[in-house]
Each structure stands twice: as structure tokens, then as C-alpha cells.
């Protein structure tokens, strides 16, 4: 952004403004854009979800407001705005008011490090990933505030569940990202994407492959397992089925949102859908190369960028459009998968949720970290690191060995952990049934 | 795989192939596959329910639903297209069975005799509380109440959901159009019973009240029938001219009834006084001139009424049975009166003065006839205003 504005104002128009002013203008512009885009994404997602889930249930979904019902979310928004805002008498009024704000604000922060296209990232933090996940857990505080301040047993139960779930599932999510960080050696979201250029054999490690923007981490065994674990954890963090326990409407009304109405409720809704969008987006960025795709790298090579200040702005535009297209296509696809999962699976029980997180996902992600270490050792270590064995191998061979080793390791780990988990669950179910029988004094 | 459950039934459960289940998590993928298939197939319309996939949705306000015949929403009342007669006989079966007790009705009464007629004067269903169970339609022995297909009942006016007979009435042809085979089954029995009931409905009672021209036509018919009958003897004092012009025809019938009533009463009284217990000397022997007059008058009246009554349903029924009926009725009444008189303390009727009784009775009859005539006139005015 800075480069484009600099090029436009100082070079093309020749104003010679100071760089801080250009930065300021750039940030204000970007912030404004993001605040306009985020609610729009939320509106679209509500419509998208309703239509998609309807199709999975052999229905059509909302199709009466506007062509194919596209204005349905706007009608819903108007409804939200015009509803009465009810605060319970027994509520802690100030906390009750603050809670939705505390929930929404972090989701907006998370946009700061989200790259939309080549060169289109609001802030390129070198700890972008860390920032993203650190900020996302702040909303758990807001949820607890909402549940506590409402002075309602369902709200409190929902909030407890939400916090327990978020805290538990952040561990597998971050552990699976740890493997990725080890492989790419960076915490910056932008360099993470840059590392996913090239062909799908490996990342950019192998010299001489054309840059088709297909070096996505999902094509490596480490990345695949990390993606699976991360996506499941993301479902839990975004409170999507089968982990929608905090707002299980058949059990605890609406969880922490029970006592909210009108636009405050709307804010929770907004936060949730934006969080879902962000989780889908970050999954696309980390494992599916974000804006990477055939053609983007080539176009961006000819555009104005820090490394190439003499490029043409038209290529900025083209690369941007294509990059954003790829990025959004991937993001929407992941959201579709979330809906798909919602259509297929029932809700878990709280104890099952905890079991799954602690006894299945965390062991798997730990194994995956180990695999990532092997990957790094085989593909990039040498004599200097005390691993002279691979020194003489060609890059292709190194890549192949790393791929096969990690594939076998991860596959075996998955099957073993899953089986142990299965039999443990089955044994526990039997135990539960026995206990039930005893308590009811039923004959065996 | 089969599972045997306690009652001994065997349930076949189709499981996925066991080999694929060797890898954990494959069952989850299978279920995703099921949902995927539904999603993909849902872009195809499926209107013949040929399989479990496809979209079955009807775009309701644009597309009208194709309701099955036995669909039931709210009850309606049927009336015959030709005669305009309502099938309902006010038997109260539906009111009795209705679980939320939302059916209310008043039975029609003969305005002159005050006797109940197999027809309904007012019929109310509270649609707002009706639960569309269809019990009323099931239980109705006359096929008078049926379940409608019309379901767009939303209103901003709660009171309008208390529906009266006027709005409940539908012609048979309407019901036939929504449920042809169901009506075909019920038709013969319904009409047979209706014919029987029409015979017992005097005047225009039982004709759907909104069919104004039908009622007028029926009244004209009655008047014409009355006109065709021989004029009453000029000596009839209380009875209005029976051969009134058609304009008067509407008043004719109630007055006739009144006259009939008066005559019967007079006759009864005469008989009563004649048949009082043995202490009374034979009436004929000591008849005063007044008595004789009164008796004569009563006799003339009775004769007139009988004649008139005979001509009333002339269109449909041969006069003889009616005459017979009337005679029978009179006989029964007389017998009753005699019994009553017999059981009553003798002091009530002073045996020595039968004359004043007769006079009184005659006077009473005259007053009653006048009242009835007035009332009929008032009612007529009212209906005209309406
Ligand atoms: S349908 Fe059922 S509830 Fe409704 S009026 Fe008839 S008997 Fe009553
Ligand atoms: S509708 Fe049928 S059941 Fe109800 S009172 Fe009339 S004849 Fe009887």
C-alpha cells in the first residue's frame, strides 16, 4: 500500500509528501476498507450458510428477498437494529454492555495481519501468526463477561463451556501451527505465503521448479496432518457444529447470548461469523497458500513492490484481483466445509469434546511436531548442523526421503492414536452403561 | 448385521464395508459423503418423490400446493345447491365431540308453534381455537360439516375468527370440487337424509339465509300453493284472508300458524270443558247461546285451519297425510288436555259455569292469533330491513 501510494503521490503526481503522511493515509484507508469489508463478509456468510445448509437438507433456503434472496441478510440486519434492547434487572449492567464489545474488537484486530493478496496486508508483523492467535483468545474473556454479567444459569453454563472449549482447543491449534512454523522457519504470515510458491512438490526448497504458486503446505504429510488438526480445532474455536456446545440451543437456550437482544445480540453474531471467516482465511493462508495460485507470482513480479519499484501499477491491480480471488475462493470453500460438517455431524457432549481435544488431537499434533523436525532435518540440514548423511543427496532425493518418512510416521501415528482413542471411548461407554444398569438395578 | 431386540423383532442394519473401517475416521467421511450427495442432488427438482434426493420444495405463494383430498384445515357447513337447504339438523353431535369445545349452535324453532325443527338457526365455530382435528366432520351423521382446504386464514382482526353460519356455509358443489371421491361416497346417504329433513322444516327454515332469492322463491311458491287452496268461509273472524295477494304471501304462513294454534286451543278447551269429570252434567244439554256460538266458532276455525294446513305442502306432499297428521295431533292434544283436566282438582273448573271458560278460551285464542300476526309482521319487517 505504501509503495503504491508513494508511487502515485510522489512519483506520478510529484507532490513530494513526507513518508509519515503517506503511511498515515495508507493506514486510514486500509482501516476504513476493512471495517467496511468485515461486516459485509459476515452478512454474506449468514446468507451463504443458510443457503448451503438448506441444500444439504433438500431445501432451497431464503430466496425471496431480492434475486435468490441475496438481500436476506440486510433484512435481518434491519430487524436486528429495530429490536428492543433488553437488559435483565439482575444483570451487571456495565459488564453486560461491555461484553459484546470485548468479543467483537479482537476479531477486528485479527484483520490487521491477514493478507488478502500479493502486497495487500495491512501490517506485515514478523510475529503475525502469534499475534493472530494471541488476539483471538481475548474474545474468551468477552464470552465469560457476557455469561457472568447476564446473571442467568444458561448464560453462565454457556460461557463456562465456551471458555473451557477455547482454552482446550487452542493447544492443538497452536501445536499444529508449530509444526508449520518449524518447516517454514517464520512467524510472519506474509513470508509464510511466500514460502508456498513453486510447484506442489515441496515448498520453494527445490531449485529450478517453475513458480506456479502451488507449493502449498497441505501437499506435505506434515502439513496435511497439521491442517486436519488445525481445522478441527478451528471448528471448536469458531463454535461450529459439532463443537457448538457453548450455544447448544437444545440444551442451554443460546448459551452466553441468552440474555442479549437487539443489536448486542447482533454483535455476538457478527463476532462469531467474522471469527469463522478469519479462521477459514487463516487456514487458507497457512495451508493452502493464501493468495498463491497459478499466475499471481508472475503478475506480481512485474508490479510495484519494495523489490521492484519500477513496476507498473496495472500489474498491481491484476495480481491483486487474481490473488484476492484465489484467497476468497479458498476461504469460502473452507466455510463450505464447515457448513458441510454442520450438515453431517451431531453435536458432541462436553466430556467427549474434552476427550477428543486432549486425548486425540494433542498427541497427534505432538507427533506432527516430531515429523516436522525430521522434515527440516532431511531437507535443509547439512554437515554444519551435525547431519552430514544428507549432505551429498540431490534436493529431489532429500525431498522424497523427507516426504516418505513423515508420511509413514504420520500415517502410523494417526491410525494408532485413533484406535487407542476408539477403544478407550468404547470401553468408557461400556463402563457408563454398566454403571447405568447398576444405578437402575437392571439385570445384566 | 442383525440385531435381536427384546420383543423378538429382528432389525437389519446395513453397515459400511468392514474393510474400510479398518482405518479410523472413515465412517466420518462416509457421512460427509451422504451429505454431499444430498447437496449435489438438491439442484434437481423432485416432484414425483421418486427417490430421497432432490428438492421437494413448492414455492408456495407462487405455486399453489396440490392438496390431497383428505387434507383438512377448518370445518365448513354444506348446503344443497338446488334447494338451498342446509344439511345440518342441529343434532349437536359435533358440538359434543369437539375436543376444544369451539362449536356452538342454536336449533331453529318453528316461529308459531315454538317447536324445534331439524335445522340450525345459528352455528358458530371459533376458528382461532379449532385444532383442525376433523372430529366434527367424522361424527356428523348428516354429512353437513366437512373439512375445508382453505388455509390462508390470517387476519389482523381477532374477532373475525369467530365464524358464524353465514360465513361457514358452502354449496355442495364447492365441496365436490375439493374432494370429489369423498363426496361421492357420502352423497347418496346425505341427500336421502336431507330429503327427510326438508319435510320436517316448515316455511323457509333450513334454507341458507344468504340465498335471498331462493327464500323469496320458496315463499312465493308457498303463497301460490296457499292461493290455489279454496278461500276460507267469510265467517272466519280471527283468521286473516287466506287468499291474500302474493304481496301478502309472506305474512300468510305465520298467521296461518297462529290461526291454527288458536283453533286447536279453542277446540281443546271446548273438549276439555266437555270432557270434565262426571260431576259436570253433559255440556250439550245446558248449552247457553254464548257457548254454542263459541263452540261453533272454534269448529269453523278448526275446519279452516285443517283445510289451509292441507294446502300448504301441496307441492310435495299429498294433502291427506297432513290432514291425518293434524287430526292425530289434535286428538293427542285433546287427550292430554283431558288427562290434565282429569287429574286437576275439580274445584278449579267450576262445573256449573262452562260458558265463561269457553268465552275466555275464545278470547284468548283471538288475542293469541292477533299477537302472532303482529309478531310475524314485525319479523317480516326486520328481515326486509336486513
Ligand atoms: S375440527 Fe376438531 S377442533 Fe375444529 S371444530 Fe371440528 S371437532 Fe372442533
Ligand atoms: S353439523 Fe352435523 S353433527 Fe353438527 S349439528 Fe349439524 S348435523 Fe349434527
Coordinates of C-alpha atoms and ligand atoms in Angstrom, one line a residue, chain B residues 73 75 94 97-103 125 129-137 145 147, ligand 1:
Chain B
X73 CA -58.0 -27.4 7.7
X75 CA -64.7 -27.1 9.2
X94 CA -70.2 -32.1 16.5
X97 CA -67.3 -34.3 20.3
X98 CA -65.3 -31.1 19.6
X99 CA -62.2 -31.5 21.9
X100 CA -61.6 -27.8 22.5
X101 CA -65.3 -27.1 22.6
X102 CA -65.3 -24.4 19.9
X103 CA -68.6 -25.3 18.2
X125 CA -67.1 -22.1 15.2
X129 CA -59.2 -22.3 18.9
X130 CA -60.2 -25.1 16.5
X131 CA -57.4 -27.6 16.2
X132 CA -58.4 -29.0 12.8
X133 CA -58.8 -32.5 14.2
X134 CA -61.7 -33.2 11.9
X135 CA -63.7 -35.0 14.6
X136 CA -66.8 -32.9 13.8
X137 CA -66.7 -34.0 10.2
X145 CA -70.0 -30.4 8.3
X147 CA -63.2 -30.0 6.5
Ligands
LIG1 S1 -62.0 -29.7 13.6 FE1 -61.9 -30.5 15.7 S2 -61.5 -28.7 16.9 FE2 -62.2 -27.9 15.0 S3 -64.3 -27.6 15.2 FE3 -64.1 -29.7 14.4 S4 -64.1 -31.0 16.2 FE4 -63.7 -28.9 16.9

